[in-house]
Amino acid sequence: MPRIFALANQKGGVGKTTTSVSLAAAFAEHGKRVLLADLDPQAGLTTSLGFAPEQLEHTIYEGFTGVSELKSLIIPTQVPNVAFIPANLDLAGAEADLIGEVAWERTLKDALAPVLNDHDLIILDCPPSLGVLTTNALVAADTVIVPLQCEFLALRALKQIQSIVTKVRRKANLELKVRILRTLYDSRTLHGREVFEEIARVAGDELLATYIKRTVRFADAAAAGKPIVLYASDSEAAQAYRELAEELNI
Ligand SMILES: Nc1ncnc2c1ncn2[C@@H]1O[C@H](COP(=O)(O)OP(=O)(O)O)[C@@H](O)[C@H]1O
Ligand SMILES: [Mg+2]
């Protein structure tokens, strides 16, 4: 059985998509067969892999509605060993389609079942909300990685996620684990250092020792349509994601 990670935080701009793609590339370097799935109607992951969302005819939305088997929606990427299920704005309709269905929160888990054997790792990149799509990811995952930007209000977002995780554990996924990743860390500011330490205190056992510093290298990599691990292979940022992959140990 593959490990399944969900990258979730209802705040946008905290590094969910960057971490999804960078982590995928870091695991793929070790020969792991990785499946990345874009669960955000804004399709940041799809774009960052070099696809034009609005030109895609078949997307993960069809997997949610049952129109297509998930397997038929998987496409290759430029990154060796990384396969992908894209999204576009169609996915914004999934919420309305699923709510009211029986066991709507298991839709993704059930859809993934037939492809589990083809991958060593599945990474689900969630939208910036805690609605139907993120709940589906939390039910399907074994571990939710919560990126927290080392800035004001980071911990408020964490509280809301923890309360959803508690509900998901109680009703659908008893074994769901939480790991907290500090992102966009700027050690030059006192504020950055204070939040960095505060997250560590609050996160306790859930804290990942690896953290990701703020650097312009990510913007450069995104513009080039490549994960940082390939774009700037020797950079500190690429190295940080390799360390993260090691710490997550699949
Ligand atoms: N460690 C980092 N340092 C600098 N910029 C980053 C870093 N991580 C992400 N970014 C940039 O911040 C923006 C938001 O990141 P993204 O991963 O898309 O967040 P989310 O998916 O949570 O909305 C993107 O432009 C991305 O390139
Ligand atoms: Mg995103």
mmCIF file of C-alpha atoms and ligand atoms in Angstrom:
data_model
loop_
_atom_site.group_PDB
_atom_site.id
_atom_site.type_symbol
_atom_site.label_atom_id
_atom_site.label_comp_id
_atom_site.label_asym_id
_atom_site.label_seq_id
_atom_site.Cartn_x
_atom_site.Cartn_y
_atom_site.Cartn_z
ATOM 1 C CA MET A 1 0.000 0.000 0.000
ATOM 2 C CA PRO A 2 1.353 3.456 -0.861
ATOM 3 C CA ARG A 3 1.638 6.202 1.704
ATOM 4 C CA ILE A 4 -0.884 8.965 1.045
ATOM 5 C CA PHE A 5 -0.065 12.541 2.081
ATOM 6 C CA ALA A 6 -2.539 15.426 1.988
ATOM 7 C CA LEU A 7 -1.148 18.971 1.989
ATOM 8 C CA ALA A 8 -3.758 21.069 3.756
ATOM 9 C CA ASN A 9 -4.231 24.514 5.245
ATOM 10 C CA GLN A 10 -7.246 26.745 4.630
ATOM 11 C CA LYS A 11 -4.920 29.702 4.152
ATOM 12 C CA GLY A 12 -3.609 30.308 0.666
ATOM 13 C CA GLY A 13 0.030 31.092 -0.015
ATOM 14 C CA VAL A 14 1.511 28.959 2.754
ATOM 15 C CA GLY A 15 3.371 26.511 0.506
ATOM 16 C CA LYS A 16 0.934 23.616 -0.014
ATOM 17 C CA THR A 17 1.461 23.439 -3.751
ATOM 18 C CA THR A 18 5.182 24.187 -3.605
ATOM 19 C CA THR A 19 5.619 21.435 -1.027
ATOM 20 C CA SER A 20 3.499 18.947 -3.018
ATOM 21 C CA VAL A 21 5.568 19.288 -6.159
ATOM 22 C CA SER A 22 8.954 19.620 -4.437
ATOM 23 C CA LEU A 23 8.352 16.621 -2.223
ATOM 24 C CA ALA A 24 7.147 14.573 -5.189
ATOM 25 C CA ALA A 25 10.353 15.363 -7.070
ATOM 26 C CA ALA A 26 12.508 14.585 -4.030
ATOM 27 C CA PHE A 27 10.916 11.145 -3.568
ATOM 28 C CA ALA A 28 11.061 10.491 -7.313
ATOM 29 C CA GLU A 29 14.838 11.020 -7.248
ATOM 30 C CA HIS A 30 14.988 7.892 -5.095
ATOM 31 C CA GLY A 31 13.050 5.949 -7.697
ATOM 32 C CA LYS A 32 9.720 6.150 -5.865
ATOM 33 C CA ARG A 33 6.693 6.094 -8.155
ATOM 34 C CA VAL A 34 4.775 9.196 -7.125
ATOM 35 C CA LEU A 35 1.235 10.217 -8.026
ATOM 36 C CA LEU A 36 0.398 13.902 -7.546
ATOM 37 C CA ALA A 37 -3.227 15.052 -7.570
ATOM 38 C CA ASP A 38 -4.459 18.623 -7.855
ATOM 39 C CA LEU A 39 -7.524 19.147 -5.641
ATOM 40 C CA ASP A 40 -7.656 22.921 -6.044
ATOM 41 C CA PRO A 41 -10.063 24.430 -8.616
ATOM 42 C CA GLN A 42 -7.531 27.269 -8.929
ATOM 43 C CA ALA A 43 -5.189 24.594 -10.320
ATOM 44 C CA GLY A 44 -1.902 25.973 -8.980
ATOM 45 C CA LEU A 45 -0.277 22.544 -9.108
ATOM 46 C CA THR A 46 -1.479 21.935 -12.660
ATOM 47 C CA THR A 47 0.000 25.258 -13.731
ATOM 48 C CA SER A 48 3.252 24.746 -11.874
ATOM 49 C CA LEU A 49 3.757 21.467 -13.765
ATOM 50 C CA GLY A 50 3.473 23.357 -17.041
ATOM 51 C CA PHE A 51 -0.128 22.545 -18.039
ATOM 52 C CA ALA A 52 -2.760 25.097 -19.081
ATOM 53 C CA PRO A 53 -5.757 24.193 -16.883
ATOM 54 C CA GLU A 54 -8.466 25.579 -19.159
ATOM 55 C CA GLN A 55 -7.196 23.567 -22.113
ATOM 56 C CA LEU A 56 -7.546 20.261 -20.307
ATOM 57 C CA GLU A 57 -10.535 18.212 -21.335
ATOM 58 C CA HIS A 58 -10.266 15.566 -18.645
ATOM 59 C CA THR A 59 -9.563 16.465 -15.042
ATOM 60 C CA ILE A 60 -9.959 15.095 -11.538
ATOM 61 C CA TYR A 61 -13.480 16.527 -11.518
ATOM 62 C CA GLU A 62 -14.548 13.535 -13.629
ATOM 63 C CA GLY A 63 -13.128 11.264 -10.957
ATOM 64 C CA PHE A 64 -15.228 12.965 -8.306
ATOM 65 C CA THR A 65 -18.428 12.720 -10.308
ATOM 66 C CA GLY A 66 -17.775 9.135 -11.411
ATOM 67 C CA VAL A 67 -17.809 10.077 -15.112
ATOM 68 C CA SER A 68 -14.287 8.609 -15.520
ATOM 69 C CA GLU A 69 -12.104 6.102 -13.725
ATOM 70 C CA LEU A 70 -9.272 7.915 -11.943
ATOM 71 C CA LYS A 71 -6.779 5.699 -13.773
ATOM 72 C CA SER A 72 -7.800 7.180 -17.115
ATOM 73 C CA LEU A 73 -7.147 10.712 -15.819
ATOM 74 C CA ILE A 74 -3.501 10.133 -14.876
ATOM 75 C CA ILE A 75 -1.009 11.830 -17.187
ATOM 76 C CA PRO A 76 2.812 11.807 -17.222
ATOM 77 C CA THR A 77 4.862 14.875 -16.245
ATOM 78 C CA GLN A 78 8.304 16.127 -17.250
ATOM 79 C CA VAL A 79 9.557 14.842 -13.922
ATOM 80 C CA PRO A 80 10.708 11.218 -14.147
ATOM 81 C CA ASN A 81 8.629 8.899 -11.896
ATOM 82 C CA VAL A 82 5.989 11.548 -11.219
ATOM 83 C CA ALA A 83 2.488 10.985 -12.614
ATOM 84 C CA PHE A 84 -0.276 13.499 -12.250
ATOM 85 C CA ILE A 85 -4.025 14.095 -12.131
ATOM 86 C CA PRO A 86 -4.756 17.692 -13.159
ATOM 87 C CA ALA A 87 -7.564 20.054 -12.161
ATOM 88 C CA ASN A 88 -9.252 23.148 -13.484
ATOM 89 C CA LEU A 89 -12.177 25.364 -12.525
ATOM 90 C CA ASP A 90 -14.658 22.541 -13.254
ATOM 91 C CA LEU A 91 -13.665 21.194 -9.851
ATOM 92 C CA ALA A 92 -15.408 24.139 -8.208
ATOM 93 C CA GLY A 93 -18.646 22.316 -9.038
ATOM 94 C CA ALA A 94 -17.682 19.217 -7.046
ATOM 95 C CA GLU A 95 -18.858 20.676 -3.766
ATOM 96 C CA ALA A 96 -22.421 21.138 -4.997
ATOM 97 C CA ASP A 97 -22.381 17.745 -6.763
ATOM 98 C CA LEU A 98 -21.156 15.776 -3.767
ATOM 99 C CA ILE A 99 -22.983 17.319 -0.866
ATOM 100 C CA GLY A 100 -26.112 15.313 -0.228
ATOM 101 C CA GLU A 101 -24.631 12.169 -1.786
ATOM 102 C CA VAL A 102 -24.289 9.167 0.494
ATOM 103 C CA ALA A 103 -20.762 8.957 1.969
ATOM 104 C CA TRP A 104 -19.618 11.983 -0.070
ATOM 105 C CA GLU A 105 -16.490 12.244 2.090
ATOM 106 C CA ARG A 106 -15.231 8.847 0.806
ATOM 107 C CA THR A 107 -15.526 9.652 -2.877
ATOM 108 C CA LEU A 108 -11.799 10.251 -3.403
ATOM 109 C CA LYS A 109 -10.716 7.346 -1.217
ATOM 110 C CA ASP A 110 -12.912 4.960 -3.228
ATOM 111 C CA ALA A 111 -11.806 6.426 -6.552
ATOM 112 C CA LEU A 112 -8.125 5.987 -5.610
ATOM 113 C CA ALA A 113 -8.515 2.341 -4.578
ATOM 114 C CA PRO A 114 -7.922 0.830 -8.056
ATOM 115 C CA VAL A 115 -4.675 2.788 -8.610
ATOM 116 C CA LEU A 116 -3.035 2.250 -5.221
ATOM 117 C CA ASN A 117 -0.823 -0.591 -6.422
ATOM 118 C CA ASP A 118 0.691 1.475 -9.232
ATOM 119 C CA HIS A 119 2.347 4.004 -6.888
ATOM 120 C CA ASP A 120 4.645 4.106 -3.868
ATOM 121 C CA LEU A 121 3.381 7.488 -2.745
ATOM 122 C CA ILE A 122 0.334 9.638 -3.446
ATOM 123 C CA ILE A 123 0.352 13.390 -2.702
ATOM 124 C CA LEU A 124 -2.938 15.334 -2.581
ATOM 125 C CA ASP A 125 -2.637 19.114 -2.965
ATOM 126 C CA CYS A 126 -5.700 20.661 -1.271
ATOM 127 C CA PRO A 127 -7.440 23.978 -1.965
ATOM 128 C CA PRO A 128 -7.273 26.845 0.551
ATOM 129 C CA SER A 129 -10.489 25.869 2.342
ATOM 130 C CA LEU A 130 -11.686 23.145 4.679
ATOM 131 C CA GLY A 131 -14.680 22.095 2.585
ATOM 132 C CA VAL A 132 -15.702 18.996 0.663
ATOM 133 C CA LEU A 133 -12.454 18.595 -1.294
ATOM 134 C CA THR A 134 -10.110 18.905 1.670
ATOM 135 C CA THR A 135 -12.324 16.604 3.745
ATOM 136 C CA ASN A 136 -12.148 14.007 0.959
ATOM 137 C CA ALA A 137 -8.343 14.291 1.011
ATOM 138 C CA LEU A 138 -8.207 13.885 4.797
ATOM 139 C CA VAL A 139 -10.358 10.757 4.616
ATOM 140 C CA ALA A 140 -8.150 9.252 1.888
ATOM 141 C CA ALA A 141 -4.769 10.163 3.439
ATOM 142 C CA ASP A 142 -2.712 8.454 6.125
ATOM 143 C CA THR A 143 -0.907 11.698 6.968
ATOM 144 C CA VAL A 144 -1.872 15.335 6.613
ATOM 145 C CA ILE A 145 1.065 17.699 6.273
ATOM 146 C CA VAL A 146 0.107 21.203 7.393
ATOM 147 C CA PRO A 147 2.438 23.890 6.059
ATOM 148 C CA LEU A 148 2.482 26.887 8.401
ATOM 149 C CA GLN A 149 3.965 30.124 7.216
ATOM 150 C CA CYS A 150 6.230 31.483 9.972
ATOM 151 C CA GLU A 151 4.148 34.648 10.267
ATOM 152 C CA PHE A 152 1.317 36.245 12.191
ATOM 153 C CA LEU A 153 -1.873 34.118 12.525
ATOM 154 C CA ALA A 154 -0.205 30.864 11.497
ATOM 155 C CA LEU A 155 -1.384 29.205 14.686
ATOM 156 C CA ARG A 156 -4.980 30.219 14.249
ATOM 157 C CA ALA A 157 -5.098 28.244 10.999
ATOM 158 C CA LEU A 158 -3.634 25.259 12.824
ATOM 159 C CA LYS A 159 -6.443 25.232 15.410
ATOM 160 C CA GLN A 160 -9.112 25.043 12.715
ATOM 161 C CA ILE A 161 -7.330 22.210 10.920
ATOM 162 C CA GLN A 162 -6.920 20.293 14.177
ATOM 163 C CA SER A 163 -10.641 20.462 14.782
ATOM 164 C CA ILE A 164 -11.454 19.091 11.296
ATOM 165 C CA VAL A 165 -8.852 16.364 11.776
ATOM 166 C CA THR A 166 -10.504 15.382 15.069
ATOM 167 C CA LYS A 167 -13.855 15.019 13.303
ATOM 168 C CA VAL A 168 -12.380 13.052 10.421
ATOM 169 C CA ARG A 169 -10.614 10.722 12.854
ATOM 170 C CA ARG A 170 -13.804 10.128 14.810
ATOM 171 C CA LYS A 171 -15.983 9.413 11.797
ATOM 172 C CA ALA A 172 -13.880 8.074 8.976
ATOM 173 C CA ASN A 173 -10.115 7.788 9.413
ATOM 174 C CA LEU A 174 -9.030 6.816 12.893
ATOM 175 C CA GLU A 175 -5.349 6.556 11.956
ATOM 176 C CA LEU A 176 -4.932 9.982 10.333
ATOM 177 C CA LYS A 177 -1.631 11.548 11.436
ATOM 178 C CA VAL A 178 -0.757 15.248 11.448
ATOM 179 C CA ARG A 179 2.714 16.632 10.682
ATOM 180 C CA ILE A 180 3.454 20.332 10.832
ATOM 181 C CA LEU A 181 5.883 21.930 8.412
ATOM 182 C CA ARG A 182 7.281 25.424 8.971
ATOM 183 C CA THR A 183 7.508 27.252 5.645
ATOM 184 C CA LEU A 184 8.503 30.675 4.329
ATOM 185 C CA TYR A 185 10.816 31.102 7.319
ATOM 186 C CA ASP A 186 12.802 34.320 7.408
ATOM 187 C CA SER A 187 15.378 34.034 10.163
ATOM 188 C CA ARG A 188 16.471 37.640 9.713
ATOM 189 C CA THR A 189 13.389 39.075 11.401
ATOM 190 C CA LEU A 190 12.633 38.811 15.105
ATOM 191 C CA HIS A 191 8.975 38.157 14.264
ATOM 192 C CA GLY A 192 9.929 35.254 11.999
ATOM 193 C CA ARG A 193 12.121 33.707 14.694
ATOM 194 C CA GLU A 194 9.426 34.126 17.341
ATOM 195 C CA VAL A 195 6.697 32.455 15.272
ATOM 196 C CA PHE A 196 9.141 29.705 14.273
ATOM 197 C CA GLU A 197 9.710 28.899 17.975
ATOM 198 C CA GLU A 198 6.067 29.270 18.895
ATOM 199 C CA ILE A 199 4.955 26.799 16.214
ATOM 200 C CA ALA A 200 7.512 24.321 17.568
ATOM 201 C CA ARG A 201 6.126 24.665 21.106
ATOM 202 C CA VAL A 202 2.496 24.272 20.042
ATOM 203 C CA ALA A 203 3.114 21.478 17.528
ATOM 204 C CA GLY A 204 4.910 19.167 19.969
ATOM 205 C CA ASP A 205 5.328 15.668 18.533
ATOM 206 C CA GLU A 206 3.632 16.667 15.311
ATOM 207 C CA LEU A 207 6.425 19.082 14.381
ATOM 208 C CA LEU A 208 8.663 18.203 11.458
ATOM 209 C CA ALA A 209 12.255 19.079 12.308
ATOM 210 C CA THR A 210 12.856 20.050 8.688
ATOM 211 C CA TYR A 211 11.738 23.569 7.800
ATOM 212 C CA ILE A 212 11.686 25.585 4.584
ATOM 213 C CA LYS A 213 13.252 29.039 4.378
ATOM 214 C CA ARG A 214 11.855 31.895 2.357
ATOM 215 C CA THR A 215 13.811 32.226 -0.884
ATOM 216 C CA VAL A 216 13.205 33.670 -4.352
ATOM 217 C CA ARG A 217 14.414 30.398 -5.861
ATOM 218 C CA PHE A 218 10.832 29.037 -5.658
ATOM 219 C CA ALA A 219 9.403 31.833 -7.784
ATOM 220 C CA ASP A 220 12.154 31.230 -10.360
ATOM 221 C CA ALA A 221 11.430 27.486 -10.400
ATOM 222 C CA ALA A 222 7.663 28.030 -10.727
ATOM 223 C CA ALA A 223 8.198 30.402 -13.636
ATOM 224 C CA ALA A 224 10.300 27.718 -15.326
ATOM 225 C CA GLY A 225 7.531 25.124 -14.737
ATOM 226 C CA LYS A 226 9.907 22.861 -12.819
ATOM 227 C CA PRO A 227 10.174 21.630 -9.238
ATOM 228 C CA ILE A 228 13.005 23.260 -7.282
ATOM 229 C CA VAL A 229 14.723 19.883 -6.916
ATOM 230 C CA LEU A 230 15.259 19.833 -10.695
ATOM 231 C CA TYR A 231 15.457 23.555 -11.380
ATOM 232 C CA ALA A 232 18.114 24.394 -8.799
ATOM 233 C CA SER A 233 19.310 20.971 -7.759
ATOM 234 C CA ASP A 234 22.188 22.200 -5.591
ATOM 235 C CA SER A 235 20.258 24.967 -3.832
ATOM 236 C CA GLU A 236 19.600 25.040 -0.111
ATOM 237 C CA ALA A 237 15.864 24.977 -0.922
ATOM 238 C CA ALA A 238 16.164 21.768 -2.957
ATOM 239 C CA GLN A 239 18.233 20.240 -0.188
ATOM 240 C CA ALA A 240 15.594 21.168 2.395
ATOM 241 C CA TYR A 241 12.937 19.250 0.458
ATOM 242 C CA ARG A 242 15.248 16.244 0.132
ATOM 243 C CA GLU A 243 15.675 16.325 3.909
ATOM 244 C CA LEU A 244 11.927 16.559 4.316
ATOM 245 C CA ALA A 245 11.470 13.480 2.139
ATOM 246 C CA GLU A 246 14.020 11.680 4.297
ATOM 247 C CA GLU A 247 12.294 12.712 7.503
ATOM 248 C CA LEU A 248 8.933 11.525 6.179
ATOM 249 C CA ASN A 249 10.655 8.258 5.402
ATOM 250 C CA ILE A 250 8.584 6.302 2.928
HETATM 251 N N1 LIG B 1 9.851 28.822 0.815
HETATM 252 C C1 LIG B 1 9.385 29.753 -0.046
HETATM 253 N N2 LIG B 1 10.072 30.890 -0.261
HETATM 254 C C2 LIG B 1 9.621 31.828 -1.120
HETATM 255 N N3 LIG B 1 8.496 31.712 -1.820
HETATM 256 C C3 LIG B 1 7.752 30.599 -1.663
HETATM 257 C C4 LIG B 1 8.156 29.559 -0.765
HETATM 258 N N4 LIG B 1 7.225 28.585 -0.819
HETATM 259 C C5 LIG B 1 6.287 29.001 -1.689
HETATM 260 N N5 LIG B 1 6.608 30.202 -2.200
HETATM 261 C C6 LIG B 1 5.836 31.004 -3.154
HETATM 262 O O1 LIG B 1 4.684 31.497 -2.480
HETATM 263 C C7 LIG B 1 3.555 31.447 -3.318
HETATM 264 C C8 LIG B 1 2.487 30.572 -2.689
HETATM 265 O O2 LIG B 1 2.976 29.252 -2.568
HETATM 266 P P1 LIG B 1 2.052 27.999 -2.847
HETATM 267 O O3 LIG B 1 2.882 26.790 -2.691
HETATM 268 O O4 LIG B 1 1.337 28.173 -4.138
HETATM 269 O O5 LIG B 1 1.007 28.113 -1.642
HETATM 270 P P2 LIG B 1 -0.428 27.452 -1.448
HETATM 271 O O6 LIG B 1 -0.491 26.250 -2.331
HETATM 272 O O7 LIG B 1 -0.501 27.120 0.005
HETATM 273 O O8 LIG B 1 -1.424 28.495 -1.828
HETATM 274 C C9 LIG B 1 4.046 30.935 -4.651
HETATM 275 O O9 LIG B 1 4.285 32.033 -5.479
HETATM 276 C C10 LIG B 1 5.343 30.209 -4.329
HETATM 277 O O10 LIG B 1 6.258 30.239 -5.411
HETATM 278 MG MG MG B 2 -1.949 25.762 -3.778
#
